[in-house]
Amino acid sequence: MATPIHQRLREDVLASVFAPDEPLTEAKLTERYGASRTPVREALQRLEQDGLLERRGKAVVVRTHSAEEIIDIYESRIILEQAAASKAATKATSLDKRSLNALLLKMRDLDVEDGRILADTNRTFHTQLWHATHSPSLISLLERLDQQVRRYSFTTLTYPGRWPTVLAAYTELLAAIEEGDAERAGNVAARHMTEALAIRLKMYAEDPRTL
């Protein structure tokens, strides 16, 4: 179970409160969070296991962003998202399907200029899709990868023309799930994530600060 210190440190790392390569000492964090060294040490160890922090010698630092890492994360996520969509096509309940369709309707009315809202709602859609698999192991793997993606604050969803393409993909995906077509659902999810990777790399090529 996550401790309050672990949760607060995790959210601060994901929100880029700490800079990449910044050392996170126990002394600094005990003062920041008003906690003793033991829960701080445990939180650091857990976030290191989750891949949000890394150890360099005796220091624990925030991991550096890199194009190589984002490719690695997305390549793994393409495989897992394809598996999740395929499994959801055979395992999703009526409630799962209603929830996903209701969320898609909500997404159609969002402000396409508001990257934070798009990213948060998109993450909710993916989370609901993962839970529609009713596979705890698959959900756990995807949640850990999602944490890695969240370290990269820029979203691909505001890239020109991206949001309508996302909505079209989700519409096709939910149609495949409704029909119980596992192969089609998986292929749609894989294509969607492959396109997301291509756009993120294109954004990086145009402006490295977007990484």
mmCIF file of N, CA and C in Angstrom, residues 38-165:
data_model
loop_
_atom_site.group_PDB
_atom_site.id
_atom_site.type_symbol
_atom_site.label_atom_id
_atom_site.label_comp_id
_atom_site.label_asym_id
_atom_site.label_seq_id
_atom_site.Cartn_x
_atom_site.Cartn_y
_atom_site.Cartn_z
ATOM 1 N N THR A 38 12.792 7.063 7.757
ATOM 2 C CA THR A 38 12.385 5.711 7.330
ATOM 3 C C THR A 38 11.341 5.731 6.220
ATOM 4 N N PRO A 39 10.208 6.448 6.372
ATOM 5 C CA PRO A 39 9.242 6.466 5.260
ATOM 6 C C PRO A 39 9.783 7.154 4.011
ATOM 7 N N VAL A 40 10.656 8.132 4.189
ATOM 8 C CA VAL A 40 11.275 8.799 3.035
ATOM 9 C C VAL A 40 12.177 7.818 2.298
ATOM 10 N N ARG A 41 12.965 7.061 3.049
ATOM 11 C CA ARG A 41 13.860 6.067 2.433
ATOM 12 C C ARG A 41 13.040 5.010 1.677
ATOM 13 N N GLU A 42 11.939 4.563 2.279
ATOM 14 C CA GLU A 42 11.085 3.562 1.634
ATOM 15 C C GLU A 42 10.450 4.128 0.361
ATOM 16 N N ALA A 43 10.038 5.398 0.406
ATOM 17 C CA ALA A 43 9.444 6.040 -0.771
ATOM 18 C C ALA A 43 10.458 6.139 -1.900
ATOM 19 N N LEU A 44 11.680 6.498 -1.573
ATOM 20 C CA LEU A 44 12.735 6.586 -2.584
ATOM 21 C C LEU A 44 12.985 5.223 -3.226
ATOM 22 N N GLN A 45 13.011 4.191 -2.429
ATOM 23 C CA GLN A 45 13.242 2.846 -2.944
ATOM 24 C C GLN A 45 12.117 2.412 -3.872
ATOM 25 N N ARG A 46 10.876 2.728 -3.504
ATOM 26 C CA ARG A 46 9.736 2.335 -4.336
ATOM 27 C C ARG A 46 9.729 3.070 -5.662
ATOM 28 N N LEU A 47 10.045 4.364 -5.633
ATOM 29 C CA LEU A 47 10.057 5.128 -6.879
ATOM 30 C C LEU A 47 11.245 4.746 -7.755
ATOM 31 N N GLU A 48 12.302 4.278 -7.128
ATOM 32 C CA GLU A 48 13.426 3.749 -7.906
ATOM 33 C C GLU A 48 12.995 2.460 -8.605
ATOM 34 N N GLN A 49 12.262 1.603 -7.907
ATOM 35 C CA GLN A 49 11.753 0.362 -8.499
ATOM 36 C C GLN A 49 10.776 0.648 -9.630
ATOM 37 N N ASP A 50 10.014 1.730 -9.503
ATOM 38 C CA ASP A 50 9.031 2.104 -10.529
ATOM 39 C C ASP A 50 9.671 2.771 -11.738
ATOM 40 N N GLY A 51 10.977 3.076 -11.638
ATOM 41 C CA GLY A 51 11.664 3.680 -12.766
ATOM 42 C C GLY A 51 11.559 5.189 -12.840
ATOM 43 N N LEU A 52 11.035 5.830 -11.796
ATOM 44 C CA LEU A 52 10.933 7.290 -11.796
ATOM 45 C C LEU A 52 12.227 7.943 -11.290
ATOM 46 N N LEU A 53 12.957 7.207 -10.461
ATOM 47 C CA LEU A 53 14.237 7.671 -9.940
ATOM 48 C C LEU A 53 15.298 6.641 -10.295
ATOM 49 N N GLU A 54 16.549 7.048 -10.214
ATOM 50 C CA GLU A 54 17.627 6.094 -10.436
ATOM 51 C C GLU A 54 18.785 6.394 -9.504
ATOM 52 N N ARG A 55 19.554 5.363 -9.196
ATOM 53 C CA ARG A 55 20.685 5.515 -8.282
ATOM 54 C C ARG A 55 21.968 5.722 -9.077
ATOM 55 N N ARG A 56 22.715 6.725 -8.691
ATOM 56 C CA ARG A 56 24.020 6.996 -9.286
ATOM 57 C C ARG A 56 25.027 7.083 -8.155
ATOM 58 N N GLY A 57 25.771 6.000 -7.991
ATOM 59 C CA GLY A 57 26.659 5.924 -6.846
ATOM 60 C C GLY A 57 25.831 5.869 -5.574
ATOM 61 N N LYS A 58 26.062 6.812 -4.682
ATOM 62 C CA LYS A 58 25.295 6.861 -3.437
ATOM 63 C C LYS A 58 24.080 7.777 -3.546
ATOM 64 N N ALA A 59 23.952 8.490 -4.661
ATOM 65 C CA ALA A 59 22.862 9.461 -4.814
ATOM 66 C C ALA A 59 21.675 8.846 -5.548
ATOM 67 N N VAL A 60 20.462 9.294 -5.185
ATOM 68 C CA VAL A 60 19.241 8.956 -5.907
ATOM 69 C C VAL A 60 18.770 10.222 -6.609
ATOM 70 N N VAL A 61 18.600 10.143 -7.930
ATOM 71 C CA VAL A 61 18.261 11.333 -8.708
ATOM 72 C C VAL A 61 17.018 11.079 -9.556
ATOM 73 N N VAL A 62 16.387 12.159 -9.988
ATOM 74 C CA VAL A 62 15.267 12.076 -10.928
ATOM 75 C C VAL A 62 15.822 11.671 -12.291
ATOM 76 N N ARG A 63 15.187 10.706 -12.921
ATOM 77 C CA ARG A 63 15.706 10.215 -14.194
ATOM 78 C C ARG A 63 15.647 11.292 -15.274
ATOM 79 N N THR A 64 16.660 11.295 -16.129
ATOM 80 C CA THR A 64 16.740 12.245 -17.233
ATOM 81 C C THR A 64 15.802 11.836 -18.351
ATOM 82 N N HIS A 65 15.170 12.805 -18.992
ATOM 83 C CA HIS A 65 14.353 12.537 -20.165
ATOM 84 C C HIS A 65 15.263 12.232 -21.356
ATOM 85 N N SER A 66 14.836 11.318 -22.206
ATOM 86 C CA SER A 66 15.613 11.047 -23.415
ATOM 87 C C SER A 66 14.710 10.468 -24.490
ATOM 88 N N ALA A 67 15.069 10.729 -25.750
ATOM 89 C CA ALA A 67 14.306 10.172 -26.865
ATOM 90 C C ALA A 67 14.388 8.648 -26.858
ATOM 91 N N GLU A 68 15.545 8.117 -26.461
ATOM 92 C CA GLU A 68 15.714 6.661 -26.421
ATOM 93 C C GLU A 68 14.751 6.033 -25.422
ATOM 94 N N GLU A 69 14.586 6.696 -24.262
ATOM 95 C CA GLU A 69 13.682 6.155 -23.249
ATOM 96 C C GLU A 69 12.236 6.205 -23.737
ATOM 97 N N ILE A 70 11.833 7.304 -24.358
ATOM 98 C CA ILE A 70 10.445 7.415 -24.790
ATOM 99 C C ILE A 70 10.128 6.376 -25.859
ATOM 100 N N ILE A 71 11.090 6.077 -26.730
ATOM 101 C CA ILE A 71 10.883 5.021 -27.730
ATOM 102 C C ILE A 71 10.710 3.676 -27.035
ATOM 103 N N ASP A 72 11.545 3.403 -26.053
ATOM 104 C CA ASP A 72 11.469 2.143 -25.318
ATOM 105 C C ASP A 72 10.120 1.994 -24.615
ATOM 106 N N ILE A 73 9.683 3.073 -23.960
ATOM 107 C CA ILE A 73 8.409 3.039 -23.250
ATOM 108 C C ILE A 73 7.260 2.786 -24.217
ATOM 109 N N TYR A 74 7.241 3.517 -25.312
ATOM 110 C CA TYR A 74 6.136 3.378 -26.261
ATOM 111 C C TYR A 74 6.137 2.016 -26.947
ATOM 112 N N GLU A 75 7.308 1.488 -27.254
ATOM 113 C CA GLU A 75 7.354 0.181 -27.905
ATOM 114 C C GLU A 75 6.765 -0.893 -26.994
ATOM 115 N N SER A 76 7.041 -0.794 -25.701
ATOM 116 C CA SER A 76 6.455 -1.731 -24.738
ATOM 117 C C SER A 76 4.955 -1.489 -24.602
ATOM 118 N N ARG A 77 4.580 -0.216 -24.581
ATOM 119 C CA ARG A 77 3.169 0.097 -24.380
ATOM 120 C C ARG A 77 2.327 -0.301 -25.586
ATOM 121 N N ILE A 78 2.874 -0.211 -26.785
ATOM 122 C CA ILE A 78 2.139 -0.644 -27.975
ATOM 123 C C ILE A 78 1.714 -2.103 -27.826
ATOM 124 N N ILE A 79 2.652 -2.933 -27.372
ATOM 125 C CA ILE A 79 2.365 -4.359 -27.197
ATOM 126 C C ILE A 79 1.292 -4.575 -26.138
ATOM 127 N N LEU A 80 1.434 -3.877 -25.004
ATOM 128 C CA LEU A 80 0.494 -4.075 -23.904
ATOM 129 C C LEU A 80 -0.877 -3.480 -24.199
ATOM 130 N N GLU A 81 -0.919 -2.319 -24.861
ATOM 131 C CA GLU A 81 -2.215 -1.725 -25.209
ATOM 132 C C GLU A 81 -2.951 -2.610 -26.223
ATOM 133 N N GLN A 82 -2.214 -3.220 -27.145
ATOM 134 C CA GLN A 82 -2.829 -4.132 -28.099
ATOM 135 C C GLN A 82 -3.430 -5.328 -27.358
ATOM 136 N N ALA A 83 -2.673 -5.865 -26.405
ATOM 137 C CA ALA A 83 -3.168 -6.994 -25.620
ATOM 138 C C ALA A 83 -4.399 -6.610 -24.802
ATOM 139 N N ALA A 84 -4.359 -5.395 -24.229
ATOM 140 C CA ALA A 84 -5.488 -4.944 -23.404
ATOM 141 C C ALA A 84 -6.751 -4.770 -24.235
ATOM 142 N N ALA A 85 -6.616 -4.151 -25.392
ATOM 143 C CA ALA A 85 -7.788 -3.941 -26.243
ATOM 144 C C ALA A 85 -8.371 -5.278 -26.704
ATOM 145 N N SER A 86 -7.508 -6.209 -27.064
ATOM 146 C CA SER A 86 -7.973 -7.531 -27.488
ATOM 147 C C SER A 86 -8.708 -8.234 -26.359
ATOM 148 N N LYS A 87 -8.157 -8.150 -25.173
ATOM 149 C CA LYS A 87 -8.771 -8.811 -24.023
ATOM 150 C C LYS A 87 -10.086 -8.134 -23.637
ATOM 151 N N ALA A 88 -10.120 -6.801 -23.724
ATOM 152 C CA ALA A 88 -11.355 -6.081 -23.396
ATOM 153 C C ALA A 88 -12.488 -6.476 -24.337
ATOM 154 N N ALA A 89 -12.149 -6.809 -25.579
ATOM 155 C CA ALA A 89 -13.186 -7.194 -26.552
ATOM 156 C C ALA A 89 -13.900 -8.469 -26.143
ATOM 157 N N THR A 90 -13.243 -9.299 -25.344
ATOM 158 C CA THR A 90 -13.876 -10.553 -24.913
ATOM 159 C C THR A 90 -14.279 -10.546 -23.445
ATOM 160 N N LYS A 91 -13.727 -9.598 -22.659
ATOM 161 C CA LYS A 91 -13.969 -9.604 -21.222
ATOM 162 C C LYS A 91 -14.817 -8.434 -20.723
ATOM 163 N N ALA A 92 -14.970 -7.378 -21.516
ATOM 164 C CA ALA A 92 -15.689 -6.187 -21.049
ATOM 165 C C ALA A 92 -17.142 -6.505 -20.721
ATOM 166 N N THR A 93 -17.598 -5.990 -19.591
ATOM 167 C CA THR A 93 -18.992 -6.154 -19.193
ATOM 168 C C THR A 93 -19.840 -5.065 -19.835
ATOM 169 N N SER A 94 -21.131 -5.180 -19.686
ATOM 170 C CA SER A 94 -22.031 -4.135 -20.205
ATOM 171 C C SER A 94 -21.734 -2.802 -19.541
ATOM 172 N N LEU A 95 -21.423 -2.841 -18.246
ATOM 173 C CA LEU A 95 -21.081 -1.608 -17.526
ATOM 174 C C LEU A 95 -19.791 -1.010 -18.067
ATOM 175 N N ASP A 96 -18.784 -1.848 -18.336
ATOM 176 C CA ASP A 96 -17.533 -1.364 -18.918
ATOM 177 C C ASP A 96 -17.803 -0.633 -20.235
ATOM 178 N N LYS A 97 -18.605 -1.235 -21.073
ATOM 179 C CA LYS A 97 -18.885 -0.656 -22.391
ATOM 180 C C LYS A 97 -19.648 0.655 -22.272
ATOM 181 N N ARG A 98 -20.609 0.698 -21.359
ATOM 182 C CA ARG A 98 -21.372 1.950 -21.170
ATOM 183 C C ARG A 98 -20.458 3.054 -20.667
ATOM 184 N N SER A 99 -19.563 2.724 -19.748
ATOM 185 C CA SER A 99 -18.646 3.720 -19.185
ATOM 186 C C SER A 99 -17.707 4.267 -20.253
ATOM 187 N N LEU A 100 -17.188 3.391 -21.090
ATOM 188 C CA LEU A 100 -16.278 3.814 -22.149
ATOM 189 C C LEU A 100 -16.993 4.682 -23.183
ATOM 190 N N ASN A 101 -18.175 4.300 -23.557
ATOM 191 C CA ASN A 101 -18.932 5.094 -24.532
ATOM 192 C C ASN A 101 -19.332 6.452 -23.965
ATOM 193 N N ALA A 102 -19.700 6.485 -22.679
ATOM 194 C CA ALA A 102 -20.061 7.761 -22.044
ATOM 195 C C ALA A 102 -18.852 8.686 -22.000
ATOM 196 N N LEU A 103 -17.684 8.129 -21.716
ATOM 197 C CA LEU A 103 -16.474 8.941 -21.667
ATOM 198 C C LEU A 103 -16.106 9.456 -23.054
ATOM 199 N N LEU A 104 -16.289 8.633 -24.073
ATOM 200 C CA LEU A 104 -15.997 9.072 -25.435
ATOM 201 C C LEU A 104 -16.902 10.238 -25.827
ATOM 202 N N LEU A 105 -18.157 10.189 -25.445
ATOM 203 C CA LEU A 105 -19.069 11.301 -25.726
ATOM 204 C C LEU A 105 -18.583 12.585 -25.051
ATOM 205 N N LYS A 106 -18.114 12.456 -23.815
ATOM 206 C CA LYS A 106 -17.584 13.609 -23.088
ATOM 207 C C LYS A 106 -16.354 14.171 -23.792
ATOM 208 N N MET A 107 -15.521 13.291 -24.311
ATOM 209 C CA MET A 107 -14.277 13.712 -24.963
ATOM 210 C C MET A 107 -14.542 14.519 -26.230
ATOM 211 N N ARG A 108 -15.650 14.288 -26.864
ATOM 212 C CA ARG A 108 -15.982 15.009 -28.100
ATOM 213 C C ARG A 108 -16.253 16.486 -27.847
ATOM 214 N N ASP A 109 -16.572 16.843 -26.595
ATOM 215 C CA ASP A 109 -16.922 18.227 -26.270
ATOM 216 C C ASP A 109 -15.785 18.987 -25.591
ATOM 217 N N LEU A 110 -14.614 18.385 -25.486
ATOM 218 C CA LEU A 110 -13.521 19.041 -24.786
ATOM 219 C C LEU A 110 -12.894 20.144 -25.630
ATOM 220 N N ASP A 111 -12.260 21.084 -24.927
ATOM 221 C CA ASP A 111 -11.534 22.174 -25.578
ATOM 222 C C ASP A 111 -10.216 21.622 -26.119
ATOM 223 N N VAL A 112 -10.058 21.602 -27.426
ATOM 224 C CA VAL A 112 -8.874 20.988 -28.033
ATOM 225 C C VAL A 112 -7.594 21.792 -27.769
ATOM 226 N N GLU A 113 -7.741 22.995 -27.216
ATOM 227 C CA GLU A 113 -6.564 23.805 -26.890
ATOM 228 C C GLU A 113 -6.067 23.551 -25.470
ATOM 229 N N ASP A 114 -6.858 22.853 -24.662
ATOM 230 C CA ASP A 114 -6.509 22.629 -23.263
ATOM 231 C C ASP A 114 -5.806 21.282 -23.119
ATOM 232 N N GLY A 115 -4.486 21.310 -23.218
ATOM 233 C CA GLY A 115 -3.712 20.081 -23.203
ATOM 234 C C GLY A 115 -3.867 19.275 -21.931
ATOM 235 N N ARG A 116 -3.970 19.949 -20.794
ATOM 236 C CA ARG A 116 -4.090 19.233 -19.518
ATOM 237 C C ARG A 116 -5.403 18.455 -19.454
ATOM 238 N N ILE A 117 -6.493 19.081 -19.854
ATOM 239 C CA ILE A 117 -7.788 18.400 -19.831
ATOM 240 C C ILE A 117 -7.794 17.227 -20.808
ATOM 241 N N LEU A 118 -7.248 17.445 -21.995
ATOM 242 C CA LEU A 118 -7.186 16.365 -22.977
ATOM 243 C C LEU A 118 -6.379 15.195 -22.427
ATOM 244 N N ALA A 119 -5.215 15.486 -21.841
ATOM 245 C CA ALA A 119 -4.348 14.430 -21.332
ATOM 246 C C ALA A 119 -5.002 13.684 -20.170
ATOM 247 N N ASP A 120 -5.617 14.428 -19.243
ATOM 248 C CA ASP A 120 -6.249 13.789 -18.089
ATOM 249 C C ASP A 120 -7.417 12.903 -18.510
ATOM 250 N N THR A 121 -8.235 13.402 -19.423
ATOM 251 C CA THR A 121 -9.403 12.628 -19.866
ATOM 252 C C THR A 121 -8.971 11.435 -20.700
ATOM 253 N N ASN A 122 -7.956 11.634 -21.512
ATOM 254 C CA ASN A 122 -7.429 10.532 -22.314
ATOM 255 C C ASN A 122 -6.875 9.430 -21.413
ATOM 256 N N ARG A 123 -6.194 9.832 -20.336
ATOM 257 C CA ARG A 123 -5.659 8.848 -19.390
ATOM 258 C C ARG A 123 -6.798 8.093 -18.723
ATOM 259 N N THR A 124 -7.890 8.782 -18.418
ATOM 260 C CA THR A 124 -9.042 8.126 -17.816
ATOM 261 C C THR A 124 -9.640 7.091 -18.779
ATOM 262 N N PHE A 125 -9.690 7.442 -20.062
ATOM 263 C CA PHE A 125 -10.213 6.501 -21.057
ATOM 264 C C PHE A 125 -9.350 5.239 -21.095
ATOM 265 N N HIS A 126 -8.034 5.432 -21.158
ATOM 266 C CA HIS A 126 -7.144 4.270 -21.203
ATOM 267 C C HIS A 126 -7.280 3.436 -19.935
ATOM 268 N N THR A 127 -7.373 4.096 -18.788
ATOM 269 C CA THR A 127 -7.506 3.366 -17.526
ATOM 270 C C THR A 127 -8.777 2.528 -17.511
ATOM 271 N N GLN A 128 -9.886 3.100 -17.985
ATOM 272 C CA GLN A 128 -11.135 2.346 -18.043
ATOM 273 C C GLN A 128 -11.028 1.173 -19.000
ATOM 274 N N LEU A 129 -10.317 1.376 -20.094
ATOM 275 C CA LEU A 129 -10.109 0.284 -21.045
ATOM 276 C C LEU A 129 -9.300 -0.836 -20.396
ATOM 277 N N TRP A 130 -8.241 -0.465 -19.671
ATOM 278 C CA TRP A 130 -7.425 -1.493 -19.011
ATOM 279 C C TRP A 130 -8.267 -2.293 -18.023
ATOM 280 N N HIS A 131 -9.091 -1.607 -17.256
ATOM 281 C CA HIS A 131 -9.905 -2.301 -16.256
ATOM 282 C C HIS A 131 -10.982 -3.167 -16.907
ATOM 283 N N ALA A 132 -11.321 -2.857 -18.138
ATOM 284 C CA ALA A 132 -12.292 -3.690 -18.863
ATOM 285 C C ALA A 132 -11.695 -5.042 -19.240
ATOM 286 N N THR A 133 -10.377 -5.204 -19.083
ATOM 287 C CA THR A 133 -9.751 -6.505 -19.339
ATOM 288 C C THR A 133 -9.971 -7.465 -18.179
ATOM 289 N N HIS A 134 -10.219 -6.914 -16.993
ATOM 290 C CA HIS A 134 -10.366 -7.711 -15.761
ATOM 291 C C HIS A 134 -9.147 -8.602 -15.556
ATOM 292 N N SER A 135 -7.972 -8.040 -15.906
ATOM 293 C CA SER A 135 -6.694 -8.747 -15.769
ATOM 294 C C SER A 135 -5.772 -7.933 -14.877
ATOM 295 N N PRO A 136 -5.688 -8.263 -13.575
ATOM 296 C CA PRO A 136 -4.857 -7.480 -12.657
ATOM 297 C C PRO A 136 -3.400 -7.355 -13.097
ATOM 298 N N SER A 137 -2.827 -8.413 -13.642
ATOM 299 C CA SER A 137 -1.415 -8.353 -14.037
ATOM 300 C C SER A 137 -1.210 -7.392 -15.200
ATOM 301 N N LEU A 138 -2.097 -7.411 -16.173
ATOM 302 C CA LEU A 138 -1.992 -6.512 -17.316
ATOM 303 C C LEU A 138 -2.219 -5.066 -16.895
ATOM 304 N N ILE A 139 -3.188 -4.854 -16.036
ATOM 305 C CA ILE A 139 -3.465 -3.508 -15.530
ATOM 306 C C ILE A 139 -2.248 -2.952 -14.802
ATOM 307 N N SER A 140 -1.617 -3.779 -13.962
ATOM 308 C CA SER A 140 -0.448 -3.341 -13.196
ATOM 309 C C SER A 140 0.700 -2.942 -14.114
ATOM 310 N N LEU A 141 0.959 -3.720 -15.145
ATOM 311 C CA LEU A 141 2.036 -3.400 -16.080
ATOM 312 C C LEU A 141 1.769 -2.083 -16.804
ATOM 313 N N LEU A 142 0.529 -1.891 -17.233
ATOM 314 C CA LEU A 142 0.185 -0.667 -17.957
ATOM 315 C C LEU A 142 0.238 0.556 -17.055
ATOM 316 N N GLU A 143 -0.163 0.401 -15.815
ATOM 317 C CA GLU A 143 -0.097 1.527 -14.880
ATOM 318 C C GLU A 143 1.348 1.946 -14.630
ATOM 319 N N ARG A 144 2.247 0.990 -14.547
ATOM 320 C CA ARG A 144 3.660 1.327 -14.335
ATOM 321 C C ARG A 144 4.232 2.048 -15.559
ATOM 322 N N LEU A 145 3.865 1.599 -16.754
ATOM 323 C CA LEU A 145 4.332 2.289 -17.950
ATOM 324 C C LEU A 145 3.744 3.696 -18.040
ATOM 325 N N ASP A 146 2.484 3.821 -17.626
ATOM 326 C CA ASP A 146 1.842 5.139 -17.672
ATOM 327 C C ASP A 146 2.585 6.133 -16.782
ATOM 328 N N GLN A 147 3.093 5.668 -15.658
ATOM 329 C CA GLN A 147 3.876 6.549 -14.799
ATOM 330 C C GLN A 147 5.098 7.076 -15.538
ATOM 331 N N GLN A 148 5.703 6.202 -16.339
ATOM 332 C CA GLN A 148 6.869 6.630 -17.096
ATOM 333 C C GLN A 148 6.495 7.716 -18.104
ATOM 334 N N VAL A 149 5.373 7.534 -18.786
ATOM 335 C CA VAL A 149 4.933 8.516 -19.777
ATOM 336 C C VAL A 149 4.616 9.850 -19.109
ATOM 337 N N ARG A 150 4.048 9.804 -17.923
ATOM 338 C CA ARG A 150 3.644 11.031 -17.239
ATOM 339 C C ARG A 150 4.824 11.902 -16.842
ATOM 340 N N ARG A 151 6.037 11.342 -16.831
ATOM 341 C CA ARG A 151 7.218 12.159 -16.567
ATOM 342 C C ARG A 151 7.442 13.166 -17.684
ATOM 343 N N TYR A 152 6.913 12.879 -18.856
ATOM 344 C CA TYR A 152 7.077 13.758 -20.022
ATOM 345 C C TYR A 152 5.833 14.646 -20.101
ATOM 346 N N SER A 153 5.988 15.884 -19.689
ATOM 347 C CA SER A 153 4.824 16.751 -19.467
ATOM 348 C C SER A 153 4.119 17.184 -20.745
ATOM 349 N N PHE A 154 4.829 17.218 -21.885
ATOM 350 C CA PHE A 154 4.183 17.644 -23.122
ATOM 351 C C PHE A 154 3.323 16.520 -23.683
ATOM 352 N N THR A 155 2.116 16.856 -24.096
ATOM 353 C CA THR A 155 1.201 15.855 -24.650
ATOM 354 C C THR A 155 1.168 15.937 -26.171
ATOM 355 N N THR A 156 0.982 14.804 -26.806
ATOM 356 C CA THR A 156 0.839 14.771 -28.267
ATOM 357 C C THR A 156 -0.563 15.165 -28.699
ATOM 358 N N LEU A 157 -1.483 15.259 -27.752
ATOM 359 C CA LEU A 157 -2.901 15.423 -28.088
ATOM 360 C C LEU A 157 -3.246 16.801 -28.640
ATOM 361 N N THR A 158 -2.377 17.786 -28.397
ATOM 362 C CA THR A 158 -2.625 19.126 -28.926
ATOM 363 C C THR A 158 -1.929 19.348 -30.265
ATOM 364 N N TYR A 159 -1.215 18.348 -30.749
ATOM 365 C CA TYR A 159 -0.555 18.478 -32.046
ATOM 366 C C TYR A 159 -1.625 18.651 -33.119
ATOM 367 N N PRO A 160 -1.425 19.551 -34.091
ATOM 368 C CA PRO A 160 -2.462 19.840 -35.097
ATOM 369 C C PRO A 160 -3.038 18.575 -35.752
ATOM 370 N N GLY A 161 -4.357 18.438 -35.639
ATOM 371 C CA GLY A 161 -5.062 17.325 -36.250
ATOM 372 C C GLY A 161 -5.074 16.047 -35.440
ATOM 373 N N ARG A 162 -4.363 16.023 -34.309
ATOM 374 C CA ARG A 162 -4.254 14.773 -33.545
ATOM 375 C C ARG A 162 -5.549 14.388 -32.839
ATOM 376 N N TRP A 163 -6.217 15.344 -32.199
ATOM 377 C CA TRP A 163 -7.393 15.004 -31.381
ATOM 378 C C TRP A 163 -8.509 14.372 -32.216
ATOM 379 N N PRO A 164 -8.871 14.897 -33.374
ATOM 380 C CA PRO A 164 -9.903 14.222 -34.186
ATOM 381 C C PRO A 164 -9.509 12.801 -34.572
ATOM 382 N N THR A 165 -8.214 12.586 -34.822
ATOM 383 C CA THR A 165 -7.740 11.247 -35.153
ATOM 384 C C THR A 165 -7.886 10.308 -33.962
#
